[in-house]
PDB file of C-alpha atoms and ligand atoms in Angstrom:
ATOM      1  CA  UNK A  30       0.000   0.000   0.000  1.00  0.00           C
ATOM      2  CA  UNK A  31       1.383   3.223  -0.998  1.00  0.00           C
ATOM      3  CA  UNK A  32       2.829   5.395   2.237  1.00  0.00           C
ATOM      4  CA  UNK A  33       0.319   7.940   2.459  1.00  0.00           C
ATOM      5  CA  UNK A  34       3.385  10.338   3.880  1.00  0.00           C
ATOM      6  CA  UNK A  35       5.062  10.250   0.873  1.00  0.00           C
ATOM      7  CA  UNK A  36       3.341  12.209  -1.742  1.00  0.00           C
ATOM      8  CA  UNK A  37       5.564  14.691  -3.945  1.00  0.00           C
ATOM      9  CA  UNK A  38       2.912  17.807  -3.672  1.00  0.00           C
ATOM     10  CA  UNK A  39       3.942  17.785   0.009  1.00  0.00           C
ATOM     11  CA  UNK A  40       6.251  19.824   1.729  1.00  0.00           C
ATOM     12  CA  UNK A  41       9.716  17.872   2.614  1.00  0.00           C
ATOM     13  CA  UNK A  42      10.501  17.810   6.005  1.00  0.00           C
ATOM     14  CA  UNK A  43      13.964  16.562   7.813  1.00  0.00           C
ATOM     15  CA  UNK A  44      13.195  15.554  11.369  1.00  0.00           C
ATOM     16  CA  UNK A  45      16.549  15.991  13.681  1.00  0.00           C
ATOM     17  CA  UNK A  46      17.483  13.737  16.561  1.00  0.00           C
ATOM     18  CA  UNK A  47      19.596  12.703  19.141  1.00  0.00           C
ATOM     19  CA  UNK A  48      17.962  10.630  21.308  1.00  0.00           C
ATOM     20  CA  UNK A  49      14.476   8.780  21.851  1.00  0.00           C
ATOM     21  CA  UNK A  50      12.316  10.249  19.324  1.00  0.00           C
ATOM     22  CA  UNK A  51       8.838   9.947  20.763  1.00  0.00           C
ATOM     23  CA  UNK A  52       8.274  13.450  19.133  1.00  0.00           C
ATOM     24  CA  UNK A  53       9.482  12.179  15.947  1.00  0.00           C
ATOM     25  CA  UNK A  54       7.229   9.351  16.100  1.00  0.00           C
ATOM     26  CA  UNK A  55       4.244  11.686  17.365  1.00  0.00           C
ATOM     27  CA  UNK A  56       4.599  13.437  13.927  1.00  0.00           C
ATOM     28  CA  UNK A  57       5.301  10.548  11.737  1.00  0.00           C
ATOM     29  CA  UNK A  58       1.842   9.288  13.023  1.00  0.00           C
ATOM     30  CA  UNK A  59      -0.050  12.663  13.200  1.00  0.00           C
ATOM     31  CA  UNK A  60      -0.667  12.336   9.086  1.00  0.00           C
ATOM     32  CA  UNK A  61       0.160  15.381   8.573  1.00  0.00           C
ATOM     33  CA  UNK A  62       0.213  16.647   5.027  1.00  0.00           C
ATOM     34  CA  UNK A  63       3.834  16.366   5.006  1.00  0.00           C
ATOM     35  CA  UNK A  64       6.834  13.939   3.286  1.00  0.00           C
ATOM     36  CA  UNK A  65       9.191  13.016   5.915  1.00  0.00           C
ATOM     37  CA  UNK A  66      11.310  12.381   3.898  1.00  0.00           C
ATOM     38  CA  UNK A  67      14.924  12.557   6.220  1.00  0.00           C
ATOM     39  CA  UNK A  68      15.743  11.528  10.037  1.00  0.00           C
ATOM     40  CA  UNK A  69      19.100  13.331  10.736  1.00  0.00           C
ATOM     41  CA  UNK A  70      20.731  12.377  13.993  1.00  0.00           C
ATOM     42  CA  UNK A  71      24.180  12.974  15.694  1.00  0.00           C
ATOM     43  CA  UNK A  72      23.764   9.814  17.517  1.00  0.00           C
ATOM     44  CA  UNK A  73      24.233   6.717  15.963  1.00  0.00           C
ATOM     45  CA  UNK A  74      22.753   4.449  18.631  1.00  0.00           C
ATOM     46  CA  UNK A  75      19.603   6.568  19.262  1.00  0.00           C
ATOM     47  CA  UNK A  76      16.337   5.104  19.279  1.00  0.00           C
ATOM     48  CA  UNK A  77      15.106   7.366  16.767  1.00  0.00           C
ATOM     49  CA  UNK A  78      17.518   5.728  13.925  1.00  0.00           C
ATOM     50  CA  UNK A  79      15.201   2.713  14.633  1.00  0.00           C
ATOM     51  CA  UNK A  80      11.715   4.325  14.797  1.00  0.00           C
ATOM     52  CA  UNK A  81      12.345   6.003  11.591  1.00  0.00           C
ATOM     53  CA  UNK A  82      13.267   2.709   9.454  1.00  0.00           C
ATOM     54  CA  UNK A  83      10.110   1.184  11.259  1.00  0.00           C
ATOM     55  CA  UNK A  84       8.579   3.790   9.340  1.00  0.00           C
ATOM     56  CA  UNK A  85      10.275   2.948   6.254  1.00  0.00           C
ATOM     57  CA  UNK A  86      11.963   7.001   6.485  1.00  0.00           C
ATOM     58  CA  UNK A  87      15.551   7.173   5.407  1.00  0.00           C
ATOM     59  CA  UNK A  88      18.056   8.182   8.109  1.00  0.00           C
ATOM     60  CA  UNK A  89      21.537  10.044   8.042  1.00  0.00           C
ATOM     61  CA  UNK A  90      23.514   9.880  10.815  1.00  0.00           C
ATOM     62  CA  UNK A  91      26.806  11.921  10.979  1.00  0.00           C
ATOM     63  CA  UNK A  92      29.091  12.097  13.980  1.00  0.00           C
ATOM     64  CA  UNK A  93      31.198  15.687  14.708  1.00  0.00           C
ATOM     65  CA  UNK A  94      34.083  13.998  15.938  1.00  0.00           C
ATOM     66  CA  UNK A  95      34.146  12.376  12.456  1.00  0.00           C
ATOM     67  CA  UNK A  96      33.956  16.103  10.883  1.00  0.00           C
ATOM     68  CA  UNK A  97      36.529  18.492  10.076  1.00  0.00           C
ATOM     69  CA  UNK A  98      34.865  21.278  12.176  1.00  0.00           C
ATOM     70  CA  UNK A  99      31.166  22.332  12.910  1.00  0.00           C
ATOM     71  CA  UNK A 100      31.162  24.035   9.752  1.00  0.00           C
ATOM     72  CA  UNK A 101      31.864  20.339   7.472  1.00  0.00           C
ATOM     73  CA  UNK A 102      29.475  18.893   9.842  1.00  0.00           C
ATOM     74  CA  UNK A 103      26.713  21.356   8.619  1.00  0.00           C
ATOM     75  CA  UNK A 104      27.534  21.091   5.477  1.00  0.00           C
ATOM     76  CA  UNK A 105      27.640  17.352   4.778  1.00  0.00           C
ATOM     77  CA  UNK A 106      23.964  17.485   6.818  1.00  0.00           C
ATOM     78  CA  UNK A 107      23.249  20.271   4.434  1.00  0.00           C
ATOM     79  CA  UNK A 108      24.169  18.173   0.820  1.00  0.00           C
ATOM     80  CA  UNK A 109      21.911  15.290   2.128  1.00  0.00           C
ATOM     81  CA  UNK A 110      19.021  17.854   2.578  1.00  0.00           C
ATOM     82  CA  UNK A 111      19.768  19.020  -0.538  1.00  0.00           C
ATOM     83  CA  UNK A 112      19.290  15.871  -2.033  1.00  0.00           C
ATOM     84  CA  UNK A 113      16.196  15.149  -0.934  1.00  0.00           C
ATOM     85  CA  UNK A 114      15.019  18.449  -1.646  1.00  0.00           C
ATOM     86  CA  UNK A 115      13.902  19.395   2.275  1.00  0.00           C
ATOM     87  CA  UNK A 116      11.836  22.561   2.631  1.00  0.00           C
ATOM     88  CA  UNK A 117      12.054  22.924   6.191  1.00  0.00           C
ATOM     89  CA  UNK A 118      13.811  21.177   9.440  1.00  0.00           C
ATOM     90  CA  UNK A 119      12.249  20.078  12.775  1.00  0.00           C
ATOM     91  CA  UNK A 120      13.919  20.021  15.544  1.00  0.00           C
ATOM     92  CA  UNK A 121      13.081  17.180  18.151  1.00  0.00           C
ATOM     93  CA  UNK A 122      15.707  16.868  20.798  1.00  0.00           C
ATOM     94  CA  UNK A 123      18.605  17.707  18.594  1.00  0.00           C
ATOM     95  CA  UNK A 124      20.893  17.921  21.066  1.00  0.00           C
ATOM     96  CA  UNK A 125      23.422  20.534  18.791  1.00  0.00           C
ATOM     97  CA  UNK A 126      23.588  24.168  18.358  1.00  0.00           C
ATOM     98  CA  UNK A 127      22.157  25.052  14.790  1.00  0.00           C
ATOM     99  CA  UNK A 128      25.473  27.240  13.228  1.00  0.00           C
ATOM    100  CA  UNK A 129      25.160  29.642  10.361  1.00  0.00           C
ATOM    101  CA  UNK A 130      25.928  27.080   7.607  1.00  0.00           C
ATOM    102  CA  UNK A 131      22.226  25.783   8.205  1.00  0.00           C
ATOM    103  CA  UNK A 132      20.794  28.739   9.414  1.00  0.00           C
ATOM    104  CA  UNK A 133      20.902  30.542   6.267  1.00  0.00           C
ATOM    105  CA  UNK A 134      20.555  27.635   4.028  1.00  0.00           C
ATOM    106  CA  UNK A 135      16.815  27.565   5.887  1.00  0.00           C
ATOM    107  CA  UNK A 136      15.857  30.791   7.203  1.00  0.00           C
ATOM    108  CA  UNK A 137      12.904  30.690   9.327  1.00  0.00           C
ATOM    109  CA  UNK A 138      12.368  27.243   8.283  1.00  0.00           C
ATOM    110  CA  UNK A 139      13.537  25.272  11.868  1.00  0.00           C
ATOM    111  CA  UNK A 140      10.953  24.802  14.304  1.00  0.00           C
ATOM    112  CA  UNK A 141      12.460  23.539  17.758  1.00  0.00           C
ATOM    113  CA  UNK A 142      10.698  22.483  20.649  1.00  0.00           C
ATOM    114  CA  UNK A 143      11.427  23.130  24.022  1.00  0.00           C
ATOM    115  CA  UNK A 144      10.328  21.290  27.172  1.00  0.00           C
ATOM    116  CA  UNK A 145       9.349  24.576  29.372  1.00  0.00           C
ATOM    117  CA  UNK A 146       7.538  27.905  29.111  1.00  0.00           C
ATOM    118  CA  UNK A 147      10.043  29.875  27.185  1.00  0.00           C
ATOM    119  CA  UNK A 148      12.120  32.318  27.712  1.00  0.00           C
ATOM    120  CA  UNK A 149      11.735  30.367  31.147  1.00  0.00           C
ATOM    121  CA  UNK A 150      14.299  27.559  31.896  1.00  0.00           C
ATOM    122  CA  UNK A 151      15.916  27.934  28.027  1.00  0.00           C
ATOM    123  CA  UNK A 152      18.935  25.353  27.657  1.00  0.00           C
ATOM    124  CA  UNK A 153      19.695  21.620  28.002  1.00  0.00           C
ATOM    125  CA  UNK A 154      17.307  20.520  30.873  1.00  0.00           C
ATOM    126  CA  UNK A 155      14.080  22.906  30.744  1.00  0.00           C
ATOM    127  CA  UNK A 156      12.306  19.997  32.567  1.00  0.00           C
ATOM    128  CA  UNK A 157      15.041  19.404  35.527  1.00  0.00           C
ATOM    129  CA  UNK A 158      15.551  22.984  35.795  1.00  0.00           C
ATOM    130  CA  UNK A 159      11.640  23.857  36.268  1.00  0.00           C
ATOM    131  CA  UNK A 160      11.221  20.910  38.611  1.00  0.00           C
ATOM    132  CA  UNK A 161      14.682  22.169  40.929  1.00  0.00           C
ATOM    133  CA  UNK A 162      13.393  25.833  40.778  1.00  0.00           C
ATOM    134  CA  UNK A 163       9.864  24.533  42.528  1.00  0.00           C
ATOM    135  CA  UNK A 164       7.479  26.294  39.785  1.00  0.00           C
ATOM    136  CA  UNK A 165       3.945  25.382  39.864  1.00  0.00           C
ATOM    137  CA  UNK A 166       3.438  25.845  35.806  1.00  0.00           C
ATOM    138  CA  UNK A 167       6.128  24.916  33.470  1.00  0.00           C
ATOM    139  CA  UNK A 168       5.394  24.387  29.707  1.00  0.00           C
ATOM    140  CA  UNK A 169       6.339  23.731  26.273  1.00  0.00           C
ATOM    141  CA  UNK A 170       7.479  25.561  23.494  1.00  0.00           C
ATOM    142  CA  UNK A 171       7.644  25.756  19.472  1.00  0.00           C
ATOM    143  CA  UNK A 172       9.595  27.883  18.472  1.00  0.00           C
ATOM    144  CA  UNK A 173      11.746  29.008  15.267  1.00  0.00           C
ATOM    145  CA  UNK A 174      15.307  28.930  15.372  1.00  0.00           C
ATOM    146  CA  UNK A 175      17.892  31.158  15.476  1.00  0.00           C
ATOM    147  CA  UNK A 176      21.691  31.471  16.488  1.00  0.00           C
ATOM    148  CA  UNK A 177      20.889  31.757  20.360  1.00  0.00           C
ATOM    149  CA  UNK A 178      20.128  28.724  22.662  1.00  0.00           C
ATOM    150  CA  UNK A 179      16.428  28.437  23.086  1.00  0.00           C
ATOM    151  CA  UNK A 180      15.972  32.183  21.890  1.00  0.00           C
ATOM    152  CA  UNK A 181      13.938  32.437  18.605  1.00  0.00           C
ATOM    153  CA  UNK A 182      10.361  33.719  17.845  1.00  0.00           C
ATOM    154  CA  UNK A 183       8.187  31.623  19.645  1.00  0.00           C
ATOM    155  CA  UNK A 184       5.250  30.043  17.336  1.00  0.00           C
ATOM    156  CA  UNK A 185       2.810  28.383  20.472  1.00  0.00           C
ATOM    157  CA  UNK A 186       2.984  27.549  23.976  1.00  0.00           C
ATOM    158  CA  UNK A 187       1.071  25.705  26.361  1.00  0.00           C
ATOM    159  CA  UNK A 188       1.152  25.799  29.821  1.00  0.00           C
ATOM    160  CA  UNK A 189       1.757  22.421  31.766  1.00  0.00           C
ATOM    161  CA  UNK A 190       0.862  22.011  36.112  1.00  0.00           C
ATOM    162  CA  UNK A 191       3.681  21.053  38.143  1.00  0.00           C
ATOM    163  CA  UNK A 192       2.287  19.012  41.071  1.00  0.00           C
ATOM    164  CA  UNK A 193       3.668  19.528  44.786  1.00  0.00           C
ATOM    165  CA  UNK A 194       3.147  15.602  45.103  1.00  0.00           C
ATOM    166  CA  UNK A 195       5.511  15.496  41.534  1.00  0.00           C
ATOM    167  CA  UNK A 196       8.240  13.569  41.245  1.00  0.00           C
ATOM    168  CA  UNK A 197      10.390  14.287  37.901  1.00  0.00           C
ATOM    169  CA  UNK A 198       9.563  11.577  35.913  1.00  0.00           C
ATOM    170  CA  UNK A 199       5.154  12.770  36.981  1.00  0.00           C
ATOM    171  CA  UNK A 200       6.366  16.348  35.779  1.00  0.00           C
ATOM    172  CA  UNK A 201       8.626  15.014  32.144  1.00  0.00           C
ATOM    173  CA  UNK A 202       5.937  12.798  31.447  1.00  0.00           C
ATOM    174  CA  UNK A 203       3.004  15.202  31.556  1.00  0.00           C
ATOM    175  CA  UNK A 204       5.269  17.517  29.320  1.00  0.00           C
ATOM    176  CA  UNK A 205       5.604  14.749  27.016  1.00  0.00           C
ATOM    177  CA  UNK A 206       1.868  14.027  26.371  1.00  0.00           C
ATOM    178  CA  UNK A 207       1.458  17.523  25.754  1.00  0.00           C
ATOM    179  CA  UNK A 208       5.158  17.500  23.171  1.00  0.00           C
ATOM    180  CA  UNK A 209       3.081  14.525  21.400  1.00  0.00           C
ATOM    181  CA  UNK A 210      -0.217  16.938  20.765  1.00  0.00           C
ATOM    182  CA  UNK A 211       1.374  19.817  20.273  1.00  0.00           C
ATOM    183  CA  UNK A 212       4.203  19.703  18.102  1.00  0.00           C
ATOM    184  CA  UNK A 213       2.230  18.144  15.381  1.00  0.00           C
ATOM    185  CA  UNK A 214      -0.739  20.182  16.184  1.00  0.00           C
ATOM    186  CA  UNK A 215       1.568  23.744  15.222  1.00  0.00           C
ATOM    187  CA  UNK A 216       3.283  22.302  12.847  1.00  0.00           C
ATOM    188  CA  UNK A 217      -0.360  21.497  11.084  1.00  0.00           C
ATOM    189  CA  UNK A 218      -1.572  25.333  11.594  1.00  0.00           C
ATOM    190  CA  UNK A 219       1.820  26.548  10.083  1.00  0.00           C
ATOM    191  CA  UNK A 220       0.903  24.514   6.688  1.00  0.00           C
ATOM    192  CA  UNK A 221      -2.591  25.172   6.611  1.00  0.00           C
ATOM    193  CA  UNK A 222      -2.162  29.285   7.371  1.00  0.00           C
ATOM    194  CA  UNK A 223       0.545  28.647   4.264  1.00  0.00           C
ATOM    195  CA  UNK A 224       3.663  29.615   6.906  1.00  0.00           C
ATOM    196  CA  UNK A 225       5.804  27.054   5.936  1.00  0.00           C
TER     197      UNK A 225
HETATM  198  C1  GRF B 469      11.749  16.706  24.276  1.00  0.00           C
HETATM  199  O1  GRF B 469      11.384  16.941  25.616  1.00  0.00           O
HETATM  200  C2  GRF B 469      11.992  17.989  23.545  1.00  0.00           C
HETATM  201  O2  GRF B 469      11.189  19.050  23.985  1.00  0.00           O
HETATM  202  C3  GRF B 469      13.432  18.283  23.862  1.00  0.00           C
HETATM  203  O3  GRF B 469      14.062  17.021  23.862  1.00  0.00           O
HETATM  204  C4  GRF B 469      13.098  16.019  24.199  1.00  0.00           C
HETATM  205  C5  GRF B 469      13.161  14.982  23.121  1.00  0.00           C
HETATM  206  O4  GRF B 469      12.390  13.862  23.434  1.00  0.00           O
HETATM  207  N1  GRF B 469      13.995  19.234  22.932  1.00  0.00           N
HETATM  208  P1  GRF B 469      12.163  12.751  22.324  1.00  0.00           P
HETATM  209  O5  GRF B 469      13.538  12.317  21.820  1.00  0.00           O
HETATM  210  O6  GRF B 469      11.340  13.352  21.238  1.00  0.00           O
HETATM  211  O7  GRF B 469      11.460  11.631  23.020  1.00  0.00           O
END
């Protein structure tokens, strides 16, 4: 049966990961009118390399420490996107700054989300951070990126309860199930309003 993902009138998307991928795999099943047509990851052994050939979507993993500098890393990631003609990048715990090399190759064309009610608790661990600093409300974030850490225009937000009765895990998985609705959910709008 033909994969009802991969239709050439769609947009084609690059999904980047490092790690588990349960956002990936929350947009690869949201049937969005999309081609995911790329899984880009850093990390050879992350889960997401295996989600994404369950999903029959072709992978590209590339390594820094097997690059010249940042700037060969970007732009071996950037030939492969090239290739298969990407129109715009998600972001989905890519654990790696996004350098200039990319940047302009796709301005205003990388969505990122962020575990935490931006510009609150920006950086590596929005989820640990909010839980240590005792908020009640944390969040999640899409936002487009730029050269800053966890700093570009923010596209939609929604507000998640931290618990006093919370441990971590209560807190990063109720951020998750809201990830899961809302990445695809945006990413949907941005299409359909013609914004990406
Ligand atoms: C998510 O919490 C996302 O917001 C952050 O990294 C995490 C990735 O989780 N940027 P997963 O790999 O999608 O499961």
């Amino acid at each position: 049966m033909a994969n009802p993902l991969k239709s050439s009138t769609r947009p084609n998307v690059a999904v980047f990961a490092s790690g588990n991928g349960s956002n990936f795999e929350a947009i690869a099943r949201a049937n969005l009118p999309i081609n995911l047509a790329l899984v880009v990851s850093d990390k050879p052994q992350a889960k997401v390399i295996e989600r994404a050939h369950h999903h029959q979507i072709k992978t590209f993993v590339l390594e820094l420490k097997n690059c010249l500098d940042k700037t060969d890393y970007e732009t071996q990631i950037l030939n492969q996107l090239k290739q298969h003609n990407i129109d715009f990048i998600l972001l989905a715990g890519y654990m790696k700054i996004i350098h200039p090399t990319l940047l302009e190759a796709y301005p205003q064309k990388i969505i990122n989300i962020h575990p935490a009610y931006l510009p609150h608790f920006p950086g590596k661990d929005g989820i640990g951070d909010a839980f240590k600093a005792g908020v009640s409300e944390t969040g999640v974030t899409i936002h487009y990126v730029d050269e800053g850490v966890d700093t570009g225009q923010i596209i939609a937000q929604q507000k998640v309860p931290r618990y006093q009765t919370d441990q971590l895990e209560d807190l990063a998985n109720r951020i998750h199930k809201v990830e899961h609705q809302l990445y695809p959910e945006t990413i949907r709008n941005l299409i359909e309003k013609g914004e990406l």
